Amino acid sequence: MTLGQIVVVNGTSGSGKSTTCELFQKTREDYWLLYGIDHFTAQTLPAKFGHHGPLAAQGIEAVPVDPADPDGPLRWRFGPEGTKAFAALHEWMAATSRQGLNVVFDHLLMSDPPVLQDLVARTEGLPVLLVTLKPPFEVLERRVAERRMDKKIPTDLLGEDAAAKIIDRLTRLRPWFYEEVYRNAVSDLTIDTSVHGPEAVCAMISARLAQGPGTAFDELRAA
């Protein structure tokens, strides 16, 4: 069976990765599955094990970057359930390709926790195109500031004041996300989405796919 193509679109909140993936699937003539990190963390994972929940230490926990500064920037730390969940997510992506299905996925490819390393290992031998969307940090900050951040917040689980707490936590996570998600400079395509709109980005991805398989994951394995 012919292997399906995997397209991983990496970038932080506000980079345009979800919009790009949705438009890519909609405008392609061939068959593509669509999934992403927001679907995964907000709808697949149980909220009480998320970084806003009471059992976050077992799943995905937001902890201070500097333990001596508890009110400063935050970072993610995975507990045992969070580690297994991301492994299962990546196995699903690999299984999709092995079934001959294409999948486009928006992701947060952090190196610590080792999300990037896990995905690279589990997709060995499969065709993966790695696309990085990286506008300037100030553009990301402006885009995020213009968004509604209180949608789908489980106030029944976390309390009525959850929105303010979560918005504060996300604000404190953003500097670390920017540094961590873009730490890896190896990519098949790196696009500044402050310059290129979603239609142009999708066209660039399709044009790169027409040139043949991506090589970024092979380069990372070799390194």
CSV table of C-alpha atoms in Angstrom, one decimal:
chain,number,residue,atom,x,y,z
A,1,MET,CA,0.0,0.0,0.0
A,2,THR,CA,1.2,3.5,-0.8
A,3,LEU,CA,2.0,5.5,2.3
A,4,GLY,CA,0.0,8.6,3.1
A,5,GLN,CA,1.6,12.0,3.3
A,6,ILE,CA,2.0,13.6,6.7
A,7,VAL,CA,2.2,17.4,6.8
A,8,VAL,CA,3.1,18.8,10.2
A,9,VAL,CA,2.5,22.6,10.6
A,10,ASN,CA,4.5,23.9,13.6
A,11,GLY,CA,4.0,27.2,15.3
A,12,THR,CA,2.8,29.0,18.4
A,13,SER,CA,-0.6,30.4,19.1
A,14,GLY,CA,-1.3,33.2,16.7
A,15,SER,CA,1.1,31.9,14.0
A,16,GLY,CA,-1.8,30.9,11.7
A,17,LYS,CA,-1.3,27.1,11.9
A,18,SER,CA,-4.9,26.1,12.5
A,19,THR,CA,-6.2,28.5,9.8
A,20,THR,CA,-3.6,27.1,7.4
A,21,CYS,CA,-4.4,23.5,8.1
A,22,GLU,CA,-8.2,24.0,7.8
A,23,LEU,CA,-7.8,25.9,4.5
A,24,PHE,CA,-5.3,23.4,3.2
A,25,GLN,CA,-7.8,20.5,3.7
A,26,LYS,CA,-10.7,22.5,2.3
A,27,THR,CA,-8.9,23.5,-0.9
A,28,ARG,CA,-7.1,20.3,-1.8
A,29,GLU,CA,-8.7,18.0,-4.4
A,30,ASP,CA,-7.3,14.8,-2.8
A,31,TYR,CA,-8.3,13.2,0.5
A,32,TRP,CA,-6.8,14.7,3.7
A,33,LEU,CA,-7.5,14.1,7.4
A,34,LEU,CA,-7.2,17.1,9.7
A,35,TYR,CA,-6.3,17.1,13.3
A,36,GLY,CA,-4.4,19.4,15.6
A,37,ILE,CA,-3.0,20.3,19.0
A,38,ASP,CA,-6.0,22.5,20.0
A,39,HIS,CA,-8.4,19.6,19.2
A,40,PHE,CA,-6.1,17.3,21.2
A,41,THR,CA,-5.6,19.4,24.3
A,42,ALA,CA,-9.1,21.0,24.5
A,43,GLN,CA,-11.3,18.1,23.4
A,44,THR,CA,-9.4,14.8,23.5
A,45,LEU,CA,-7.5,15.1,26.8
A,46,PRO,CA,-9.6,15.2,30.0
A,47,ALA,CA,-9.7,18.8,31.3
A,48,LYS,CA,-8.9,17.9,34.9
A,49,PHE,CA,-5.5,16.5,33.7
A,50,GLY,CA,-4.8,19.6,31.6
A,51,HIS,CA,-2.6,22.5,32.8
A,52,HIS,CA,-5.6,24.3,34.2
A,53,GLY,CA,-7.0,21.2,36.1
A,54,PRO,CA,-6.5,19.8,39.6
A,55,LEU,CA,-4.7,16.7,38.3
A,56,ALA,CA,-2.3,18.5,36.0
A,57,ALA,CA,0.8,17.0,37.6
A,58,GLN,CA,-0.3,13.6,36.1
A,59,GLY,CA,-1.0,15.1,32.7
A,60,ILE,CA,0.2,18.5,31.5
A,61,GLU,CA,1.3,20.9,34.1
A,62,ALA,CA,2.2,24.6,33.9
A,63,VAL,CA,5.2,25.3,36.2
A,64,PRO,CA,7.5,28.3,36.7
A,65,VAL,CA,10.4,28.5,34.4
A,66,ASP,CA,12.4,29.7,37.4
A,67,PRO,CA,11.3,28.0,40.6
A,68,ALA,CA,12.5,31.0,42.5
A,69,ASP,CA,10.0,33.2,40.6
A,70,PRO,CA,6.6,31.5,41.0
A,71,ASP,CA,4.7,34.6,39.5
A,72,GLY,CA,7.0,34.8,36.5
A,73,PRO,CA,6.9,33.0,33.1
A,74,LEU,CA,5.6,29.4,33.0
A,75,ARG,CA,6.5,26.3,31.0
A,76,TRP,CA,4.9,22.9,30.4
A,77,ARG,CA,6.0,19.8,32.2
A,78,PHE,CA,4.5,16.4,31.4
A,79,GLY,CA,3.4,13.8,33.9
A,80,PRO,CA,3.1,10.1,33.0
A,81,GLU,CA,-0.4,10.4,31.5
A,82,GLY,CA,0.6,13.4,29.4
A,83,THR,CA,3.7,11.6,28.1
A,84,LYS,CA,1.6,8.5,27.1
A,85,ALA,CA,-1.1,10.7,25.5
A,86,PHE,CA,1.4,12.4,23.2
A,87,ALA,CA,3.0,9.1,22.3
A,88,ALA,CA,-0.5,7.8,21.4
A,89,LEU,CA,-1.2,10.9,19.3
A,90,HIS,CA,2.0,10.4,17.3
A,91,GLU,CA,1.3,6.7,16.8
A,92,TRP,CA,-2.1,7.7,15.4
A,93,MET,CA,-0.4,10.0,12.9
A,94,ALA,CA,2.0,7.2,11.9
A,95,ALA,CA,-0.9,4.7,11.6
A,96,THR,CA,-2.8,7.1,9.4
A,97,SER,CA,0.1,7.2,6.9
A,98,ARG,CA,0.5,3.4,7.0
A,99,GLN,CA,-3.2,3.1,6.1
A,100,GLY,CA,-2.5,5.2,2.9
A,101,LEU,CA,-4.3,8.3,4.2
A,102,ASN,CA,-2.9,11.8,4.1
A,103,VAL,CA,-3.0,13.9,7.3
A,104,VAL,CA,-2.3,17.6,8.0
A,105,PHE,CA,-1.7,18.4,11.6
A,106,ASP,CA,-1.0,21.7,13.4
A,107,HIS,CA,1.4,21.1,16.3
A,108,LEU,CA,3.6,22.5,19.0
A,109,LEU,CA,6.9,20.8,18.4
A,110,MET,CA,8.7,21.4,21.7
A,111,SER,CA,12.0,19.8,22.4
A,112,ASP,CA,11.6,19.9,26.2
A,113,PRO,CA,9.2,18.1,26.9
A,114,PRO,CA,10.5,16.0,24.0
A,115,VAL,CA,7.5,16.3,21.7
A,116,LEU,CA,9.6,16.8,18.6
A,117,GLN,CA,11.9,13.9,19.4
A,118,ASP,CA,9.0,11.5,20.0
A,119,LEU,CA,7.3,12.4,16.7
A,120,VAL,CA,10.5,12.1,14.7
A,121,ALA,CA,11.1,8.6,16.2
A,122,ARG,CA,7.6,7.3,15.6
A,123,THR,CA,7.4,8.5,12.0
A,124,GLU,CA,10.6,6.9,10.8
A,125,GLY,CA,10.2,5.5,7.3
A,126,LEU,CA,7.1,7.7,6.6
A,127,PRO,CA,6.8,10.7,4.3
A,128,VAL,CA,6.7,13.8,6.6
A,129,LEU,CA,6.8,17.4,5.4
A,130,LEU,CA,7.6,19.8,8.3
A,131,VAL,CA,6.3,23.4,7.9
A,132,THR,CA,7.2,26.1,10.4
A,133,LEU,CA,5.1,29.2,10.6
A,134,LYS,CA,7.0,31.9,12.3
A,135,PRO,CA,5.9,35.6,12.3
A,136,PRO,CA,7.8,38.0,14.6
A,137,PHE,CA,7.0,37.7,18.3
A,138,GLU,CA,5.3,41.2,18.4
A,139,VAL,CA,2.9,40.0,15.7
A,140,LEU,CA,2.0,37.0,17.6
A,141,GLU,CA,1.4,39.1,20.7
A,142,ARG,CA,-0.9,41.4,18.8
A,143,ARG,CA,-2.9,38.5,17.3
A,144,VAL,CA,-3.4,36.8,20.6
A,145,ALA,CA,-4.4,40.0,22.3
A,146,GLU,CA,-7.2,40.4,19.7
A,147,ARG,CA,-8.6,36.9,20.4
A,148,ARG,CA,-11.3,35.8,22.7
A,149,MET,CA,-9.5,33.6,25.2
A,150,ASP,CA,-12.4,32.5,27.4
A,151,LYS,CA,-14.1,30.2,24.9
A,152,LYS,CA,-14.7,26.5,26.0
A,153,ILE,CA,-13.3,27.1,29.5
A,154,PRO,CA,-14.7,24.3,31.8
A,155,THR,CA,-16.0,26.6,34.5
A,156,ASP,CA,-18.0,23.8,36.0
A,157,LEU,CA,-14.7,22.0,36.8
A,158,LEU,CA,-12.4,24.9,37.5
A,159,GLY,CA,-14.7,27.5,39.0
A,160,GLU,CA,-16.4,30.7,37.8
A,161,ASP,CA,-13.2,32.7,38.0
A,162,ALA,CA,-11.4,30.2,35.7
A,163,ALA,CA,-11.3,32.5,32.7
A,164,ALA,CA,-9.2,35.2,34.4
A,165,LYS,CA,-6.8,32.5,35.8
A,166,ILE,CA,-6.4,30.7,32.5
A,167,ILE,CA,-5.8,33.9,30.5
A,168,ASP,CA,-3.1,34.9,33.1
A,169,ARG,CA,-1.6,31.4,32.8
A,170,LEU,CA,-1.6,31.5,29.0
A,171,THR,CA,0.0,35.0,29.0
A,172,ARG,CA,2.8,33.7,31.2
A,173,LEU,CA,3.3,30.6,29.0
A,174,ARG,CA,3.7,32.5,25.7
A,175,PRO,CA,7.4,33.6,26.0
A,176,TRP,CA,8.4,30.0,26.8
A,177,PHE,CA,6.3,28.6,24.0
A,178,TYR,CA,7.9,31.0,21.5
A,179,GLU,CA,11.4,30.0,22.5
A,180,GLU,CA,10.7,26.3,22.8
A,181,VAL,CA,8.6,25.7,19.7
A,182,TYR,CA,11.1,27.6,17.5
A,183,ARG,CA,14.2,26.1,19.1
A,184,ASN,CA,14.5,23.7,16.2
A,185,ALA,CA,15.7,25.5,13.1
A,186,VAL,CA,15.5,22.4,10.8
A,187,SER,CA,12.4,22.6,8.6
A,188,ASP,CA,11.3,21.8,5.0
A,189,LEU,CA,9.5,25.2,4.8
A,190,THR,CA,9.8,28.2,7.2
A,191,ILE,CA,7.2,30.9,6.4
A,192,ASP,CA,6.7,34.3,8.0
A,193,THR,CA,2.9,34.6,8.2
A,194,SER,CA,3.1,38.3,8.8
A,195,VAL,CA,4.1,38.5,5.1
A,196,HIS,CA,2.2,35.6,3.6
A,197,GLY,CA,-1.5,35.0,4.1
A,198,PRO,CA,-3.2,31.6,4.5
A,199,GLU,CA,-3.9,31.1,0.7
A,200,ALA,CA,-0.3,31.8,-0.1
A,201,VAL,CA,1.0,29.6,2.7
A,202,CYS,CA,-1.2,26.7,1.4
A,203,ALA,CA,0.1,27.2,-2.1
A,204,MET,CA,3.7,27.1,-0.9
A,205,ILE,CA,3.0,23.8,1.0
A,206,SER,CA,1.4,22.3,-2.1
A,207,ALA,CA,4.3,23.4,-4.3
A,208,ARG,CA,6.8,21.9,-1.9
A,209,LEU,CA,4.9,18.6,-1.8
A,210,ALA,CA,5.0,18.5,-5.6
A,211,GLN,CA,8.8,18.6,-5.4
A,212,GLY,CA,9.0,15.3,-3.4
A,213,PRO,CA,9.2,14.1,0.2
A,214,GLY,CA,10.4,16.3,3.0
A,215,THR,CA,13.9,15.8,4.4
A,216,ALA,CA,13.7,17.7,7.7
A,217,PHE,CA,12.9,14.7,9.9
A,218,ASP,CA,15.6,12.6,8.2
A,219,GLU,CA,18.1,15.4,9.0
A,220,LEU,CA,17.0,15.5,12.6
A,221,ARG,CA,17.4,11.7,12.9
A,222,ALA,CA,20.9,11.9,11.4
A,223,ALA,CA,21.8,14.6,13.9
